[in-house]
């Protein structure tokens, strides 16, 4: 009942790749959230400017 070294190696590689994919997905979600927040802030500023120009 010997363990195959390549099986262990590929299992470790798969776990590392899975972790890397999870980190990348997390970073993409964070970037998207910051993009949405930035756009909301810009809309608020534009609304304030338009209200001042309308007066």
Short mmCIF file of N, CA and C in Angstrom, two decimals:
data_model
loop_
_atom_site.label_atom_id
_atom_site.label_comp_id
_atom_site.label_asym_id
_atom_site.label_seq_id
_atom_site.Cartn_x
_atom_site.Cartn_y
_atom_site.Cartn_z
N UNK A 1 0.84 -1.17 0.00
CA UNK A 1 0.00 0.00 0.00
C UNK A 1 0.89 1.24 0.00
N UNK A 2 1.54 1.47 -1.08
CA UNK A 2 2.41 2.64 -1.17
C UNK A 2 1.68 3.81 -1.80
N UNK A 3 1.96 4.99 -1.30
CA UNK A 3 1.38 6.20 -1.86
C UNK A 3 2.23 6.68 -3.02
N UNK A 4 1.55 7.05 -4.05
CA UNK A 4 2.25 7.53 -5.23
C UNK A 4 2.62 9.00 -5.03
N UNK A 5 3.90 9.33 -5.21
CA UNK A 5 4.38 10.70 -5.00
C UNK A 5 3.71 11.69 -5.94
N UNK A 6 3.47 11.29 -7.18
CA UNK A 6 2.86 12.21 -8.14
C UNK A 6 1.42 12.53 -7.75
N UNK A 7 0.72 11.58 -7.17
CA UNK A 7 -0.65 11.82 -6.72
C UNK A 7 -0.67 12.88 -5.62
N UNK A 8 0.23 12.75 -4.68
CA UNK A 8 0.32 13.73 -3.59
C UNK A 8 0.70 15.10 -4.15
N UNK A 9 1.64 15.13 -5.07
CA UNK A 9 2.09 16.39 -5.65
C UNK A 9 0.96 17.08 -6.40
N UNK A 10 0.22 16.34 -7.23
CA UNK A 10 -0.87 16.95 -7.98
C UNK A 10 -2.02 17.37 -7.06
N UNK A 11 -2.24 16.67 -5.97
CA UNK A 11 -3.26 17.08 -5.01
C UNK A 11 -2.89 18.41 -4.37
N UNK A 12 -1.64 18.56 -4.00
CA UNK A 12 -1.18 19.82 -3.42
C UNK A 12 -1.30 20.95 -4.44
N UNK A 13 -0.91 20.68 -5.67
CA UNK A 13 -1.02 21.69 -6.73
C UNK A 13 -2.48 22.09 -6.94
N UNK A 14 -3.39 21.13 -6.92
CA UNK A 14 -4.81 21.44 -7.08
C UNK A 14 -5.32 22.32 -5.95
N UNK A 15 -4.91 22.04 -4.71
CA UNK A 15 -5.35 22.87 -3.60
C UNK A 15 -4.79 24.29 -3.73
N UNK A 16 -3.55 24.42 -4.16
CA UNK A 16 -2.96 25.74 -4.35
C UNK A 16 -3.69 26.50 -5.45
N UNK A 17 -4.00 25.83 -6.55
CA UNK A 17 -4.74 26.48 -7.63
C UNK A 17 -6.14 26.89 -7.18
N UNK A 18 -6.80 26.04 -6.41
CA UNK A 18 -8.13 26.37 -5.89
C UNK A 18 -8.06 27.60 -5.00
N UNK A 19 -7.08 27.66 -4.13
CA UNK A 19 -6.90 28.82 -3.26
C UNK A 19 -6.63 30.08 -4.08
N UNK A 20 -5.80 29.97 -5.12
CA UNK A 20 -5.49 31.12 -5.96
C UNK A 20 -6.74 31.61 -6.70
N UNK A 21 -7.56 30.70 -7.17
CA UNK A 21 -8.79 31.08 -7.87
C UNK A 21 -9.74 31.79 -6.91
N UNK A 22 -9.85 31.29 -5.69
CA UNK A 22 -10.72 31.93 -4.70
C UNK A 22 -10.22 33.34 -4.39
N UNK A 23 -8.92 33.52 -4.25
CA UNK A 23 -8.36 34.85 -3.97
C UNK A 23 -8.62 35.80 -5.14
N UNK A 24 -8.45 35.33 -6.36
CA UNK A 24 -8.69 36.18 -7.53
C UNK A 24 -10.16 36.59 -7.60
N UNK A 25 -11.07 35.66 -7.36
CA UNK A 25 -12.50 36.00 -7.38
C UNK A 25 -12.82 37.02 -6.30
N UNK A 26 -12.24 36.88 -5.12
CA UNK A 26 -12.45 37.84 -4.03
C UNK A 26 -11.95 39.23 -4.43
N UNK A 27 -10.77 39.30 -5.04
CA UNK A 27 -10.22 40.58 -5.46
C UNK A 27 -11.09 41.24 -6.54
N UNK A 28 -11.61 40.44 -7.46
CA UNK A 28 -12.48 40.98 -8.52
C UNK A 28 -13.75 41.55 -7.91
N UNK A 29 -14.34 40.85 -6.94
CA UNK A 29 -15.55 41.34 -6.29
C UNK A 29 -15.26 42.64 -5.55
N UNK A 30 -14.13 42.72 -4.86
CA UNK A 30 -13.77 43.94 -4.15
C UNK A 30 -13.57 45.11 -5.12
N UNK A 31 -12.93 44.86 -6.25
CA UNK A 31 -12.73 45.90 -7.25
C UNK A 31 -14.05 46.38 -7.81
N UNK A 32 -14.97 45.45 -8.06
CA UNK A 32 -16.28 45.82 -8.59
C UNK A 32 -17.05 46.67 -7.57
N UNK A 33 -16.97 46.29 -6.30
CA UNK A 33 -17.64 47.07 -5.26
C UNK A 33 -17.08 48.49 -5.19
N UNK A 34 -15.77 48.63 -5.25
CA UNK A 34 -15.17 49.97 -5.19
C UNK A 34 -15.55 50.78 -6.43
N UNK A 35 -15.65 50.13 -7.58
CA UNK A 35 -16.06 50.82 -8.80
C UNK A 35 -17.49 51.34 -8.67
N UNK A 36 -18.39 50.52 -8.13
CA UNK A 36 -19.78 50.94 -7.95
C UNK A 36 -19.86 52.08 -6.94
N UNK A 37 -19.12 51.99 -5.84
CA UNK A 37 -19.13 53.06 -4.85
C UNK A 37 -18.58 54.35 -5.42
N UNK A 38 -17.54 54.26 -6.23
CA UNK A 38 -16.96 55.45 -6.85
C UNK A 38 -17.97 56.12 -7.77
N UNK A 39 -18.73 55.30 -8.53
CA UNK A 39 -19.73 55.87 -9.42
C UNK A 39 -20.86 56.53 -8.64
N UNK A 40 -21.26 55.95 -7.52
CA UNK A 40 -22.30 56.55 -6.68
C UNK A 40 -21.84 57.90 -6.15
N UNK A 41 -20.59 57.98 -5.72
CA UNK A 41 -20.05 59.24 -5.21
C UNK A 41 -20.01 60.29 -6.32
N UNK A 42 -19.64 59.88 -7.53
CA UNK A 42 -19.60 60.82 -8.65
C UNK A 42 -20.99 61.33 -8.97
N UNK A 43 -21.99 60.44 -8.92
CA UNK A 43 -23.37 60.86 -9.19
C UNK A 43 -23.84 61.87 -8.15
N UNK A 44 -23.49 61.65 -6.89
CA UNK A 44 -23.87 62.60 -5.83
C UNK A 44 -23.23 63.95 -6.07
N UNK A 45 -21.96 63.97 -6.42
CA UNK A 45 -21.26 65.23 -6.67
C UNK A 45 -21.84 65.96 -7.88
N UNK A 46 -22.16 65.21 -8.93
CA UNK A 46 -22.74 65.82 -10.13
C UNK A 46 -24.11 66.40 -9.81
N UNK A 47 -24.91 65.69 -9.01
CA UNK A 47 -26.22 66.21 -8.61
C UNK A 47 -26.08 67.50 -7.82
N UNK A 48 -25.12 67.56 -6.92
CA UNK A 48 -24.90 68.78 -6.14
C UNK A 48 -24.51 69.93 -7.06
N UNK A 49 -23.63 69.67 -8.00
CA UNK A 49 -23.19 70.71 -8.94
C UNK A 49 -24.36 71.19 -9.79
N UNK A 50 -25.18 70.25 -10.28
CA UNK A 50 -26.32 70.64 -11.12
C UNK A 50 -27.34 71.44 -10.33
N UNK A 51 -27.57 71.09 -9.08
CA UNK A 51 -28.50 71.86 -8.25
C UNK A 51 -27.99 73.28 -8.03
N UNK A 52 -26.70 73.45 -7.80
CA UNK A 52 -26.12 74.79 -7.61
C UNK A 52 -26.18 75.59 -8.91
N UNK A 53 -25.98 74.93 -10.04
CA UNK A 53 -26.05 75.64 -11.32
C UNK A 53 -27.50 76.02 -11.63
N UNK A 54 -28.45 75.18 -11.21
CA UNK A 54 -29.86 75.47 -11.46
C UNK A 54 -30.35 76.65 -10.66
N UNK A 55 -29.76 76.88 -9.51
CA UNK A 55 -30.17 78.03 -8.67
C UNK A 55 -29.55 79.23 -9.27
#
